[in-house]
Coordinates of C-alpha atoms in Angstrom, one line a residue:
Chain A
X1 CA 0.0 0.0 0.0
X2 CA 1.4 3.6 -0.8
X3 CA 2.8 5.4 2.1
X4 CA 3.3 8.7 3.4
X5 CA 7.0 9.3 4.6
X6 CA 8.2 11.9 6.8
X7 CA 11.7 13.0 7.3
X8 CA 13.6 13.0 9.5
X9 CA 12.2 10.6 11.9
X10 CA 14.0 12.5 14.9
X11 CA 15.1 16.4 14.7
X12 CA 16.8 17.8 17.4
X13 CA 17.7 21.6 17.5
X14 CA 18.4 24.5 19.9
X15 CA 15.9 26.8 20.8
X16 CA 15.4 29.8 18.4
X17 CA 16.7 28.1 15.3
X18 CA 14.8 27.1 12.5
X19 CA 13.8 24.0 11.3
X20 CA 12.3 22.3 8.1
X21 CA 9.9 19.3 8.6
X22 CA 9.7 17.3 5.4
X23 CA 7.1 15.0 3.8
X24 CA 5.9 13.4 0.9
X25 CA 2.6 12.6 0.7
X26 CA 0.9 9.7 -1.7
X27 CA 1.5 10.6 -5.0
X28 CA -2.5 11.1 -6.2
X29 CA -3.4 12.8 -2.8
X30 CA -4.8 16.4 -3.3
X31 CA -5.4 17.4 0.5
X32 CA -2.2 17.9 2.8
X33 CA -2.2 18.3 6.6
X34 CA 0.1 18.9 9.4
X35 CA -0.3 17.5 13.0
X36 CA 1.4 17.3 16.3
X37 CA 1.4 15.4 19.5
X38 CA 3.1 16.6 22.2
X39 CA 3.7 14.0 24.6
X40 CA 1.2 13.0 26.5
X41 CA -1.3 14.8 25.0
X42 CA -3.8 15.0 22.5
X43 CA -3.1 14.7 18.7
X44 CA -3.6 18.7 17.2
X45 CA -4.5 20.0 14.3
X46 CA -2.1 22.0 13.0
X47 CA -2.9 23.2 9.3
X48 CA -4.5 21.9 6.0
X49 CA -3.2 23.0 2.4
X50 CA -5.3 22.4 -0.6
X51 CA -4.7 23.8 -4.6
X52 CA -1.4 24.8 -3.3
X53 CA -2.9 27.0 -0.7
X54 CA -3.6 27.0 3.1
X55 CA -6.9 26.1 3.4
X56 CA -7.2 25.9 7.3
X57 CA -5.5 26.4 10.5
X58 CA -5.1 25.9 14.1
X59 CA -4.7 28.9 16.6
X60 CA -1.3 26.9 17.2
X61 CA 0.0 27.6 13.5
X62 CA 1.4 31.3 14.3
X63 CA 3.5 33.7 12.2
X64 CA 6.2 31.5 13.2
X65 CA 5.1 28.3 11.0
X66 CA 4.6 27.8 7.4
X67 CA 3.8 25.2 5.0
X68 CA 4.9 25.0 1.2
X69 CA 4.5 22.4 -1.5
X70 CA 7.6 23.5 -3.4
X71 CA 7.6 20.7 -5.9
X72 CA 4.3 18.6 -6.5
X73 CA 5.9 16.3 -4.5
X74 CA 7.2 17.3 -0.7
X75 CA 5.2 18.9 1.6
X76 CA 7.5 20.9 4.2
X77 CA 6.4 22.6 7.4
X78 CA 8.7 25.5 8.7
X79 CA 9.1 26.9 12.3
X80 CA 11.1 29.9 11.9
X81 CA 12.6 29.9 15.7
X82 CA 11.7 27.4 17.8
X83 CA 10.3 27.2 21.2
X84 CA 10.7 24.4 24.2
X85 CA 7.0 23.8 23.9
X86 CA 7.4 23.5 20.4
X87 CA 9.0 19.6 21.2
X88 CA 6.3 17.2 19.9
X89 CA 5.9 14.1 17.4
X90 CA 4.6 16.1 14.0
X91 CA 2.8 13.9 11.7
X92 CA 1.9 14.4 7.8
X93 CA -0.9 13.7 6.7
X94 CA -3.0 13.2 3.2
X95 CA -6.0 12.5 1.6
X96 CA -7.2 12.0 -1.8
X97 CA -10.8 14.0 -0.9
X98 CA -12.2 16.0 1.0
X99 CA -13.6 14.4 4.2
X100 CA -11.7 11.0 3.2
X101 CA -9.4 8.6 5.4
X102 CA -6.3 10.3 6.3
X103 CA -3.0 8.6 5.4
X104 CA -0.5 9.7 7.8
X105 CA 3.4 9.3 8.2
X106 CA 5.0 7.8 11.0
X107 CA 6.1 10.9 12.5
X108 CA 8.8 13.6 13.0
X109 CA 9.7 13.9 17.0
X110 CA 11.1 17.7 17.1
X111 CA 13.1 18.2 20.7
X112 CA 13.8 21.6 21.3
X113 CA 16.4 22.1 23.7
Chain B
X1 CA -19.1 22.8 16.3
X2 CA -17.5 19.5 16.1
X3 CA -15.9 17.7 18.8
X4 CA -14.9 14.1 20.2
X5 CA -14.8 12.6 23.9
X6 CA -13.4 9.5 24.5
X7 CA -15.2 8.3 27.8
X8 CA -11.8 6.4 29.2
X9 CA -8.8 7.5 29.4
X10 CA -7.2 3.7 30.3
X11 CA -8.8 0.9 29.3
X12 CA -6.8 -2.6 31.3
X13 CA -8.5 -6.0 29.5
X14 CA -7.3 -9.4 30.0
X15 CA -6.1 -11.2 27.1
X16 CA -9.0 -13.0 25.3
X17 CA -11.7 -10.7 26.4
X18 CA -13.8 -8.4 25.3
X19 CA -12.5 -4.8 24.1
X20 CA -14.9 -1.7 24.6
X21 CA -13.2 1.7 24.2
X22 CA -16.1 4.8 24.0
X23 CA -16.5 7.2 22.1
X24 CA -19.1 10.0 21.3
X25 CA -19.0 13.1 19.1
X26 CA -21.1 16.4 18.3
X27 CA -21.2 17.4 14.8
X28 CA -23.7 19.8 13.2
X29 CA -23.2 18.2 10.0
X30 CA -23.2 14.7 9.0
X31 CA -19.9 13.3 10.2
X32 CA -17.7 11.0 8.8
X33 CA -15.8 8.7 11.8
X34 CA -12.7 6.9 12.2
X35 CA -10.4 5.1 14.6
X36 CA -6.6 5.3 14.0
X37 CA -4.4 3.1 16.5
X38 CA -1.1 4.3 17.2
X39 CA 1.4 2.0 18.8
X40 CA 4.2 3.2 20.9
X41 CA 6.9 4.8 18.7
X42 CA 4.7 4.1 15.4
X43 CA 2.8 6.5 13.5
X44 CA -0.9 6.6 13.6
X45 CA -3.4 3.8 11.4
X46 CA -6.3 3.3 10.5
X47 CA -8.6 0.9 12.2
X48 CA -11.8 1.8 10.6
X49 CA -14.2 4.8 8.5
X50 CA -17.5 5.5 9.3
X51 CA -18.5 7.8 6.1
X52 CA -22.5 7.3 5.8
X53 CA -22.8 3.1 4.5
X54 CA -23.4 0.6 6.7
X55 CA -23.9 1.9 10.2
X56 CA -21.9 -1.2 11.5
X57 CA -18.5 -1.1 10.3
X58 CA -15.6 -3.5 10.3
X59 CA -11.7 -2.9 10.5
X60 CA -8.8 -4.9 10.1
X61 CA -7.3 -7.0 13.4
X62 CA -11.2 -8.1 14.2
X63 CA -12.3 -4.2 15.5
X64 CA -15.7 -3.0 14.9
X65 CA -17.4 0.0 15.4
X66 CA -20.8 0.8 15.3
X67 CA -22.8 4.2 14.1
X68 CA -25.6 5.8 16.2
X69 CA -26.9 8.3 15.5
X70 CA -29.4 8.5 17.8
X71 CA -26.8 8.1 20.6
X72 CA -24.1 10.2 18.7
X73 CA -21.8 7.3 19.3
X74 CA -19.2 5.2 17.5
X75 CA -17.6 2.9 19.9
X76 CA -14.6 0.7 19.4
X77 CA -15.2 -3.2 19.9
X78 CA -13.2 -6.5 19.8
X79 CA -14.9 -9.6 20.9
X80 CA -11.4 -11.3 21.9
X81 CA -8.4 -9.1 23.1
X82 CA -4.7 -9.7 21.7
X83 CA -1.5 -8.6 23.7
X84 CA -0.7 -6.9 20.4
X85 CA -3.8 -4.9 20.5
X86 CA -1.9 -2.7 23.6
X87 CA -1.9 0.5 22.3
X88 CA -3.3 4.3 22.0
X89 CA -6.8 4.7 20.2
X90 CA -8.2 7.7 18.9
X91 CA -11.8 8.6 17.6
X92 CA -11.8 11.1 14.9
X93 CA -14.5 13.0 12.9
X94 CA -14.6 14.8 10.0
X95 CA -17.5 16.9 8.9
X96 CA -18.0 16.7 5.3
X97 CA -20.8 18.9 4.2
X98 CA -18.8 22.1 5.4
X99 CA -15.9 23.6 3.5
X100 CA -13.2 23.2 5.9
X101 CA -11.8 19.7 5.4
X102 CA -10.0 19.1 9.6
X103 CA -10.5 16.4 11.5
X104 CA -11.2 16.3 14.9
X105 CA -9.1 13.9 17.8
X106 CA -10.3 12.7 21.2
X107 CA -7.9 12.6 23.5
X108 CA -7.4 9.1 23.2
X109 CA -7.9 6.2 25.2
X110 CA -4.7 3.9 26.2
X111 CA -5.4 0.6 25.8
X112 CA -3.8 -2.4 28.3
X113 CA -4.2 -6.2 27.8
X114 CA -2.9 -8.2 30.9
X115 CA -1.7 -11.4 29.7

């Protein structure tokens, strides 16, 4: 079965730097999402991007992230300078319609120190 | 507004008995439902959809769930617990007549099966 993959599967970085969360969803997918987990908690809902455009977002997805689709294939999430309570497990996510089954990666787990 | 409780937090089942892991949801629109399992250090699967067929739906490793509407539920049940089964589960719902296209997590219920 296709898969979504996510890379890398473990990111560490210091606080205030910037990091680049890659993924690349199932190749006939049109609907791309971004969530997170911090541990412990509940799975959030970060952002969705449709037609190469955000098409939701969380109150968590500040000026400080960003989402781009640079080449029909990846699907990158950006946090410009990163907080502690930015550490969580970040999973990708796609779907091929609206409303559909999500197909998600296995996870990035971000540790800000 | 949407939104998803999971009843238990911890569920703790001996192996070869019955799993029931609650869930209930408020949507103002007709929902579609899922449960995604995610074992430890593994990303999240899915277990089963819910999308406006069969109110009674079956996923893989022998979980069902079943629609009610009436009840606004769609709990999670095995009839015969595996030590593999240990894991998180999470009840999700997507509305699909609106134009936003986000799904909506419980909290999750953690799932123990005493050998």
């Amino acid at each position: 079965e296709p898969e979504v993959t996510q890379t890398p599967s473990h990111q560490v970085t210091q606080m205030g730097q910037e990091v680049i969360l890659r993924c690349v969803p199932i190749s006939n997918h049109l609907y791309f999402y971004w969530y997170r987990q911090i541990l412990g908690q509940k799975v959030e809902f970060l952002v969705s991007f449709y037609n190469n455009e955000i098409s939701e977002k969380s109150e968590i997805f500040d000026d400080q992230f960003s989402v781009e689709r640079p080449d029909g294939s990846n699907f990158t999430l950006k946090i410009r300078s990163t907080k502690l309570e930015d550490s969580a497990m970040y999973f990708c996510a796609s779907s091929p319609k609206r409303g559909e089954k999500l197909f998600f990666g296995s996870g990035t787990q971000l540790s800000v120190l | 507004a949407q939104s998803v409780t999971q009843l238990d937090s911890h569920v703790s089942v001996s192996e070869g008995t019955p799993v029931l892991l609650r869930c209930n949801y408020s949507s103002s629109y007709s929902p579609s439902l899922f449960w995604y399992v995610q074992h430890p250090n593994k990303g999240l699967q899915l277990l089963l959809k819910y999308t406006s067929a069969a109110t009674l739906v079956k996923g893989i490793n022998g979980f069902e769930a079943e629609f009610k509407k009436s009840e606004t539920s769609f709990h999670l049940t095995k009839p015969s617990a595996h030590m593999s089964d240990a894991a998180e589960y999470f009840c999700v719902v997507s509305d699909r007549d609106v134009a936003g296209n986000q799904f909506y997590f419980g909290t999750g219920t953690s799932l123990t099966v005493i050998p």
